[in-house]
C-alpha positions as CSV (number, residue, x, y, z in Angstrom):
1,X,14.3,-9.2,-6.8
2,X,15.3,-12.8,-6.9
3,X,17.4,-12.5,-10.1
4,X,18.8,-9.2,-8.8
5,X,20.0,-10.9,-5.6
6,X,21.5,-13.7,-7.7
7,X,23.4,-11.2,-10.0
8,X,24.8,-9.3,-7.0
9,X,26.0,-12.5,-5.3
10,X,27.5,-13.7,-8.6
11,X,29.4,-10.4,-9.1
12,X,30.6,-10.2,-5.5
13,X,31.8,-13.8,-5.4
14,X,33.5,-13.5,-8.8
15,X,35.4,-10.5,-7.7
16,X,36.4,-12.2,-4.4
17,X,37.5,-15.3,-6.3
18,X,39.6,-13.3,-8.8
19,X,41.1,-11.2,-6.0
20,X,42.3,-14.3,-4.1
21,X,42.8,-16.9,-6.9
22,X,45.0,-14.8,-9.2
23,X,47.6,-13.7,-6.6
24,X,47.6,-17.3,-5.1
25,X,48.2,-18.7,-8.6
26,X,51.1,-16.3,-9.1
27,X,52.5,-17.3,-5.8
28,X,52.3,-21.0,-6.7
29,X,54.1,-20.2,-10.0
30,X,56.9,-18.4,-8.2
31,X,57.2,-21.2,-5.7
32,X,57.6,-23.7,-8.5
33,X,60.3,-21.6,-10.1
34,X,62.2,-21.2,-6.8
35,X,61.9,-24.9,-6.2
36,X,63.4,-25.7,-9.6
37,X,66.4,-23.4,-9.1
38,X,67.0,-24.5,-5.5
39,X,67.2,-28.1,-6.7
40,X,69.7,-27.0,-9.5
41,X,71.8,-25.2,-6.9
42,X,71.9,-28.4,-4.8
43,X,73.0,-30.4,-7.8
44,X,75.8,-27.9,-8.6
45,X,77.0,-27.8,-5.0
46,X,77.3,-31.6,-5.0
47,X,80.3,-31.2,-7.4
48,X,82.1,-28.7,-5.2
49,X,83.9,-31.3,-3.0
50,X,85.2,-33.2,-6.0
51,X,86.5,-30.0,-7.6
52,X,88.3,-29.0,-4.4
53,X,90.2,-32.3,-4.4
54,X,91.0,-33.1,-8.0
55,X,90.8,-31.9,-11.6
56,X,91.2,-35.3,-13.1
57,X,88.7,-35.8,-15.9
58,X,87.8,-39.4,-15.0
59,X,87.1,-38.5,-11.4
60,X,85.1,-35.5,-12.4
61,X,83.0,-37.5,-14.8
62,X,82.2,-39.9,-12.1
63,X,81.2,-37.1,-9.8
64,X,78.9,-35.6,-12.4
65,X,77.3,-39.0,-13.2
66,X,76.6,-39.5,-9.4
67,X,74.2,-36.5,-9.5
68,X,70.6,-36.6,-10.8
69,X,71.2,-33.7,-13.3
70,X,74.5,-35.3,-14.5
71,X,72.8,-38.6,-15.0
72,X,70.1,-36.9,-17.1
73,X,72.6,-35.0,-19.2
74,X,71.6,-31.7,-17.8
75,X,75.0,-30.8,-16.1
76,X,78.2,-29.7,-17.6
77,X,81.6,-28.6,-16.2
78,X,84.4,-26.4,-17.5
79,X,87.8,-26.3,-15.8
80,X,90.1,-23.7,-17.3
81,X,93.7,-24.6,-18.3
82,X,96.7,-24.1,-16.0
83,X,100.4,-24.1,-16.6
84,X,100.6,-27.8,-15.9
85,X,97.3,-29.0,-17.2
86,X,94.9,-28.7,-20.2
87,X,91.4,-27.3,-19.9
88,X,88.6,-29.9,-19.0
89,X,85.2,-29.7,-20.7
90,X,82.7,-32.3,-19.5
91,X,79.0,-32.5,-20.6
92,X,77.0,-30.5,-23.0
93,X,77.2,-26.8,-22.6
94,X,74.0,-24.8,-23.4
95,X,75.2,-21.3,-22.3
96,X,77.7,-19.2,-24.1
97,X,81.4,-18.9,-23.2
98,X,80.9,-15.2,-22.5
99,X,78.2,-16.1,-19.9
100,X,80.5,-18.7,-18.3
101,X,83.4,-16.2,-18.2
102,X,81.2,-13.6,-16.6
103,X,80.1,-16.0,-13.9
104,X,83.7,-17.1,-13.3
105,X,84.8,-13.5,-12.9
106,X,82.0,-12.5,-10.6
107,X,82.5,-15.5,-8.4
108,X,78.8,-16.0,-7.6
109,X,76.0,-18.1,-9.2
110,X,74.0,-16.6,-12.0
111,X,71.1,-17.7,-14.2
112,X,71.0,-17.2,-17.9
113,X,68.3,-18.0,-20.4
114,X,68.9,-20.7,-22.9
115,X,66.8,-22.5,-25.5
116,X,64.1,-24.5,-23.7
117,X,64.8,-23.2,-20.3
118,X,67.5,-21.7,-18.1
119,X,71.1,-22.5,-17.2
120,X,72.4,-22.1,-13.6
121,X,76.1,-21.2,-13.6
122,X,77.9,-22.0,-10.4
123,X,81.6,-21.0,-10.0
124,X,83.7,-23.3,-7.8
125,X,87.4,-23.0,-6.8
126,X,89.5,-26.0,-7.8
127,X,92.7,-27.4,-6.4
128,X,94.8,-25.8,-9.1
129,X,93.8,-22.4,-7.9
130,X,91.5,-21.5,-10.8
131,X,87.7,-21.2,-10.9
132,X,85.7,-23.9,-12.5
133,X,82.1,-23.3,-13.7
134,X,79.4,-25.9,-13.1
135,X,76.4,-25.5,-15.5
136,X,73.0,-27.0,-14.6
137,X,70.3,-26.9,-17.2
138,X,66.8,-26.2,-15.8
139,X,64.1,-26.9,-18.5
140,X,60.9,-25.0,-18.6
141,X,59.0,-28.1,-17.6
142,X,60.7,-28.1,-14.2
143,X,59.9,-24.4,-13.7
144,X,56.2,-24.9,-14.4
145,X,55.8,-28.3,-12.8
146,X,52.6,-28.4,-10.8
147,X,51.5,-24.9,-11.8
148,X,48.9,-26.0,-14.2
149,X,47.4,-28.4,-11.7
150,X,47.3,-25.7,-9.1
151,X,45.6,-23.3,-11.5
152,X,43.0,-26.0,-12.3
153,X,42.4,-26.6,-8.7
154,X,42.0,-22.9,-8.0
155,X,39.7,-22.5,-10.9
156,X,37.6,-25.5,-9.7
157,X,37.4,-24.0,-6.2
158,X,36.5,-20.6,-7.6
159,X,33.8,-22.0,-9.9
160,X,32.5,-24.1,-6.9
161,X,32.3,-21.0,-4.8
162,X,30.5,-19.1,-7.5
163,X,28.0,-21.9,-8.1
164,X,27.5,-22.3,-4.4
165,X,26.9,-18.6,-3.8
166,X,24.5,-18.4,-6.7
167,X,22.5,-21.4,-5.3
168,X,22.4,-19.9,-1.9
169,X,21.4,-16.5,-3.3
170,X,18.7,-18.2,-5.4
171,X,17.4,-20.0,-2.3
172,X,17.4,-16.8,-0.2
173,X,15.8,-15.0,-3.1
174,X,13.1,-17.6,-3.3
175,X,12.3,-17.3,0.4
176,X,12.1,-13.5,0.0
177,X,10.1,-13.5,-3.2
178,X,7.6,-16.2,-2.3
179,X,5.9,-14.2,0.4
180,X,5.9,-11.2,-1.9
181,X,4.3,-13.3,-4.6
182,X,1.6,-14.5,-2.2
183,X,1.0,-10.9,-1.2
184,X,0.6,-9.9,-4.8
185,X,-1.8,-12.8,-5.5
186,X,-3.8,-11.9,-2.5
187,X,-4.0,-8.3,-3.5
188,X,-5.2,-9.3,-7.0
189,X,-7.8,-11.7,-5.5
190,X,-9.0,-8.9,-3.2
191,X,-9.2,-6.6,-6.2
192,X,-11.4,-9.2,-8.0
193,X,-13.8,-9.3,-5.1
194,X,-12.5,-12.2,-3.0
195,X,-13.0,-10.6,0.4
196,X,-12.0,-13.8,2.3
197,X,-8.5,-13.9,1.0
198,X,-5.7,-13.4,3.6
199,X,-1.9,-13.6,3.6
200,X,0.1,-15.9,5.9
201,X,2.3,-13.7,8.0
202,X,5.6,-15.4,7.1
203,X,9.0,-14.4,5.6
204,X,11.3,-11.5,6.5
205,X,10.2,-9.1,9.1
206,X,9.4,-6.4,6.5
207,X,7.2,-8.7,4.5
208,X,5.5,-9.9,7.7
209,X,4.7,-6.3,8.6
210,X,3.2,-5.8,5.1
211,X,1.2,-9.1,5.5
212,X,-0.2,-7.9,8.8
213,X,-1.1,-4.5,7.3
214,X,-2.8,-6.3,4.3
215,X,-4.8,-8.6,6.5
216,X,-5.9,-5.6,8.7
217,X,-6.9,-3.7,5.6
218,X,-8.9,-6.7,4.2
219,X,-10.7,-7.0,7.6
220,X,-11.5,-3.3,7.5
221,X,-12.8,-3.6,3.9
222,X,-15.0,-6.5,5.0
223,X,-16.3,-4.5,7.9
224,X,-17.0,-1.4,5.8
225,X,-18.9,-3.4,3.2
226,X,-20.9,-5.1,5.9
227,X,-21.7,-1.8,7.5
228,X,-22.7,-0.4,4.1
229,X,-25.1,-3.2,3.4
230,X,-26.6,-3.0,6.9
231,X,-27.0,0.8,6.5
232,X,-28.6,0.4,3.1
233,X,-31.1,-2.2,4.4
234,X,-31.8,-0.1,7.5
235,X,-32.4,3.1,5.5
236,X,-34.7,1.2,3.1
237,X,-36.7,-0.2,6.0
238,X,-37.0,3.3,7.5
239,X,-38.4,4.6,4.2
240,X,-41.3,2.2,4.3
241,X,-43.2,4.1,7.0
242,X,-43.3,7.5,5.1
243,X,-44.0,5.6,1.9
244,X,-47.0,4.0,3.4
245,X,-48.3,7.4,4.5
246,X,-47.7,8.8,1.0
247,X,-49.5,5.8,-0.6
248,X,-52.5,6.3,1.7
249,X,-52.6,10.1,1.1
250,X,-52.3,9.5,-2.7
251,X,-55.2,7.1,-2.5
252,X,-57.4,9.8,-0.9
253,X,-56.7,12.4,-3.6
254,X,-59.6,11.2,-5.7
255,X,-59.5,11.0,-9.5
256,X,-57.7,13.1,-12.0
257,X,-54.4,13.3,-13.9
258,X,-52.5,14.8,-11.0
259,X,-53.8,12.3,-8.5
260,X,-52.9,9.4,-10.9
261,X,-49.4,10.7,-11.5
262,X,-48.9,11.0,-7.7
263,X,-50.0,7.4,-7.1
264,X,-47.7,6.1,-9.9
265,X,-44.8,8.0,-8.5
266,X,-45.4,6.6,-5.0
267,X,-45.7,3.1,-6.5
268,X,-42.5,3.5,-8.4
269,X,-40.7,4.8,-5.3
270,X,-42.0,1.8,-3.3
271,X,-40.7,-0.6,-6.0
272,X,-37.3,1.0,-5.9
273,X,-37.1,0.7,-2.1
274,X,-38.1,-3.0,-2.3
275,X,-35.4,-3.5,-4.9
276,X,-32.8,-2.0,-2.6
277,X,-33.8,-4.1,0.4
278,X,-33.9,-7.3,-1.8
279,X,-30.5,-6.5,-3.2
280,X,-28.9,-5.9,0.2
281,X,-30.3,-9.2,1.5
282,X,-29.1,-11.1,-1.5
283,X,-25.6,-9.7,-1.2
284,X,-25.5,-10.7,2.5
285,X,-26.6,-14.3,1.6
286,X,-24.6,-14.7,-1.5
287,X,-21.3,-13.3,-0.2
288,X,-20.9,-14.2,3.4
289,X,-17.5,-13.0,4.5
290,X,-15.6,-14.1,7.6
291,X,-13.0,-11.7,8.7
292,X,-10.9,-14.5,10.3
293,X,-8.7,-14.4,13.3
294,X,-5.2,-15.2,14.6
295,X,-5.2,-18.9,15.4
296,X,-2.0,-18.7,17.4
297,X,-3.5,-16.0,19.7
298,X,-6.8,-18.0,20.1
299,X,-4.8,-21.2,21.0
300,X,-2.7,-19.3,23.6
301,X,-5.9,-17.8,25.1
302,X,-7.8,-21.1,25.3
303,X,-4.7,-22.9,26.7
304,X,-4.4,-20.3,29.4
305,X,-8.2,-20.7,30.1
306,X,-7.8,-24.5,30.6
307,X,-4.5,-24.4,32.4
308,X,-6.0,-23.8,35.8
309,X,-8.0,-27.0,35.6
310,X,-5.0,-28.8,34.1
311,X,-2.8,-27.7,37.1
312,X,-5.5,-28.8,39.6
313,X,-5.6,-32.3,37.9
314,X,-1.8,-32.6,37.6
315,X,-1.8,-32.5,33.8
316,X,1.2,-31.3,31.8
317,X,0.0,-29.0,29.1
318,X,2.3,-28.0,26.2
319,X,1.9,-25.9,23.1
320,X,4.0,-25.7,19.9
321,X,3.9,-23.5,16.8
322,X,2.0,-20.7,18.3
323,X,4.8,-18.2,18.7
324,X,4.0,-16.3,15.5
325,X,0.7,-14.9,14.2
326,X,-1.2,-17.3,11.9
327,X,-4.4,-16.1,10.3
328,X,-7.2,-18.5,9.4
329,X,-10.5,-17.8,7.7
330,X,-12.5,-18.7,10.8
331,X,-14.4,-16.4,13.2
332,X,-12.6,-16.0,16.5
333,X,-15.6,-17.3,18.5
334,X,-16.0,-20.4,16.3
335,X,-12.4,-21.4,16.5
336,X,-12.4,-20.9,20.3
337,X,-15.5,-23.1,20.5
338,X,-13.8,-25.8,18.5
339,X,-10.7,-25.7,20.7
340,X,-12.9,-25.8,23.8
341,X,-14.7,-28.9,22.4
342,X,-11.5,-30.8,21.8
343,X,-9.8,-29.8,25.1
344,X,-13.1,-30.6,26.9
345,X,-13.0,-34.1,25.5
346,X,-9.4,-34.5,26.8
347,X,-10.5,-33.6,30.3
348,X,-13.7,-35.6,30.1
349,X,-12.4,-38.9,28.7
350,X,-8.8,-39.2,30.1
351,X,-7.9,-39.7,33.8
352,X,-6.4,-37.0,35.9
353,X,-2.6,-36.5,35.4
354,X,-2.8,-37.3,31.7
355,X,-0.6,-34.9,29.7
356,X,-1.9,-33.2,26.5
357,X,-0.6,-30.7,24.0
358,X,-1.9,-28.4,21.2
359,X,0.4,-28.0,18.2
360,X,-0.1,-25.9,15.1
361,X,1.6,-26.3,11.7
362,X,1.4,-23.5,9.2
363,X,1.6,-24.4,5.5
364,X,1.1,-22.6,2.3
365,X,-2.5,-23.9,1.7
366,X,-3.7,-25.0,5.1
367,X,-3.2,-24.7,8.9
368,X,-3.2,-27.9,10.9
369,X,-4.2,-27.9,14.5
370,X,-3.4,-31.0,16.5
371,X,-4.8,-31.8,19.9
372,X,-3.0,-34.8,21.4
373,X,-3.2,-36.6,24.8
374,X,-1.4,-39.4,26.6
375,X,-4.5,-41.3,27.4
376,X,-5.8,-44.7,26.1
377,X,-6.8,-43.3,22.7
378,X,-10.0,-43.9,20.7
379,X,-10.5,-47.5,19.8
380,X,-12.6,-46.9,16.7
381,X,-11.8,-43.4,15.3
382,X,-13.9,-44.0,12.1
383,X,-16.9,-44.8,14.2
384,X,-16.4,-41.8,16.4
385,X,-16.4,-39.5,13.4
386,X,-19.2,-41.3,11.7
387,X,-21.8,-41.2,14.4
388,X,-21.0,-37.6,15.2
389,X,-22.4,-37.8,18.8
390,X,-21.4,-40.1,21.6
391,X,-23.2,-41.8,24.4
392,X,-21.0,-40.3,27.1
393,X,-19.0,-43.5,27.6
394,X,-15.3,-44.0,27.2
395,X,-14.0,-42.7,23.9
396,X,-17.3,-40.9,23.2
397,X,-16.9,-37.6,21.3
398,X,-20.4,-36.2,21.9
399,X,-21.3,-33.1,20.0
400,X,-17.8,-31.7,20.3
401,X,-16.5,-33.2,17.0
402,X,-19.5,-31.9,15.2
403,X,-18.6,-28.4,16.2
404,X,-15.0,-29.0,15.1
405,X,-16.1,-30.6,11.8
406,X,-18.3,-27.6,11.0
407,X,-15.5,-25.2,11.6
408,X,-13.1,-27.2,9.4
409,X,-15.5,-27.7,6.6
410,X,-16.5,-24.1,6.6
411,X,-13.0,-23.4,5.2
412,X,-13.0,-26.4,2.9
413,X,-10.9,-28.4,5.4
414,X,-11.5,-31.7,7.2
415,X,-10.9,-33.5,10.6
416,X,-9.3,-36.8,11.4
417,X,-8.6,-38.9,14.5
418,X,-5.4,-40.9,14.9
419,X,-2.8,-41.9,17.4
420,X,-0.6,-39.3,18.9
421,X,3.1,-39.4,19.8
422,X,2.1,-39.1,23.4
423,X,0.4,-42.5,23.2
424,X,-3.2,-41.5,23.2
425,X,-5.6,-39.9,20.8
426,X,-4.8,-37.1,18.3
427,X,-7.4,-34.9,16.6
428,X,-6.1,-33.2,13.5
429,X,-8.1,-30.3,12.1
430,X,-7.2,-29.0,8.6
431,X,-8.2,-25.3,8.1
432,X,-7.9,-24.5,4.5
433,X,-6.5,-21.0,3.8
434,X,-7.9,-20.8,0.3
435,X,-11.0,-22.4,-1.3
436,X,-10.2,-25.7,-2.9
437,X,-7.0,-26.3,-0.9
438,X,-8.6,-28.4,1.8
439,X,-8.2,-31.6,-0.2
440,X,-4.5,-31.3,-0.2
441,X,-4.5,-31.3,3.6
442,X,-5.4,-35.0,3.6
443,X,-2.1,-35.9,2.1
444,X,-0.2,-33.4,4.3
445,X,2.3,-35.3,6.4
446,X,3.0,-33.8,9.8
447,X,6.4,-34.7,11.3
448,X,6.1,-37.2,14.0
449,X,8.9,-35.6,16.0
450,X,7.8,-32.1,16.5
451,X,9.7,-29.3,18.2
452,X,7.8,-28.3,21.2
453,X,8.2,-25.0,23.0
454,X,8.6,-26.9,26.2
455,X,6.5,-24.1,27.7
456,X,3.7,-25.1,30.0
457,X,0.4,-23.3,29.4
458,X,0.2,-20.3,31.6
459,X,-2.2,-20.5,34.5
460,X,-5.4,-18.5,34.7
461,X,-8.7,-18.7,36.4
462,X,-11.3,-21.1,34.9
463,X,-14.6,-19.3,34.6
464,X,-17.9,-20.3,33.1
């Protein structure tokens, strides 16, 4: 998909560049040609006043030399003979006599091709009553002056547009393909038996819908397997009672081949039932699976829960990053308990009127939940984390951080305490999305200037 998008953008941009650059280049070429001939016409018109006054050779040579074309040797003049004067030929003629005669007879300027360029033939009436012809040589270099530079600039702009479109297309393609790749990897992991794998609901709306459907399917698979294991264990336990009756009845059959075979069959059946029960228990212990929950929804719910008390105490409560679903491999009740523990510490250890916020940052490997306040902070964060339970005094964390730590470590994540941008304490909780990705969360840098929703947590009743 990525390379297909790049190829489509490349083809479309190339066609657009060709459609605009080629006509523009031709226009530039035509403008250069018109400019060269217009300049030649101005040079030829500069001789007109002198021809109208005199046909003296010396005066006409001075008039030609005063022009740029005449000084460069690119202008010539032919004055036909009259009854009282000889013909005058000044400069080097590049056009034929026939072309000059034709221009004189037509009485208007014309252009003829000559070696190395073109010749502009401009007829002018002279004082003797005849028609003189002024020839201005226009070399090919004047006609194409600036055209090559214009073509190079147009080519550079076209190449730049093509490269830019390819880069943008590749960037967009990467953003589209990356969620699809994560979805494919998650599907492969689920097929290998990793029932805890989930997909972050990011990317285009279509891929987000697919991610939501995949996560719902994975939750359903987990629930079905759990129900199957419980059903197998339950049925096996139910079989114990009739098996006990069969074993007692077999024991009362006395001796004989039939009685012995019956007792062996009952014993074999009892062993099989024990095996089924033991296998079901081992699977439940060896492969505990947490269906997970939507962290954004849980945060919104708990902030709404605490908002009534926050409003009573004059606290400003804000949230950020909870506008989209973000699934984490934590049970809903456990995540809610961890949030309640952190928010409870804010209310318990900061004075009334102290603002607080809950931010969530969703990465590829981990989700970071930050609970910040504008209080005095925790003087010794390391000690607060080390002792795990407080004494109820200022800065004490009690058992709350133990709950939060267990939730974070259950995913392979971690917890840290620092200083918040609000001026007080900040508790950061890394929830790893995949096993082994929690270590990378320690080096994850959270932007210090965060976009906040600016939305106060909605009010609701506080019930216990």
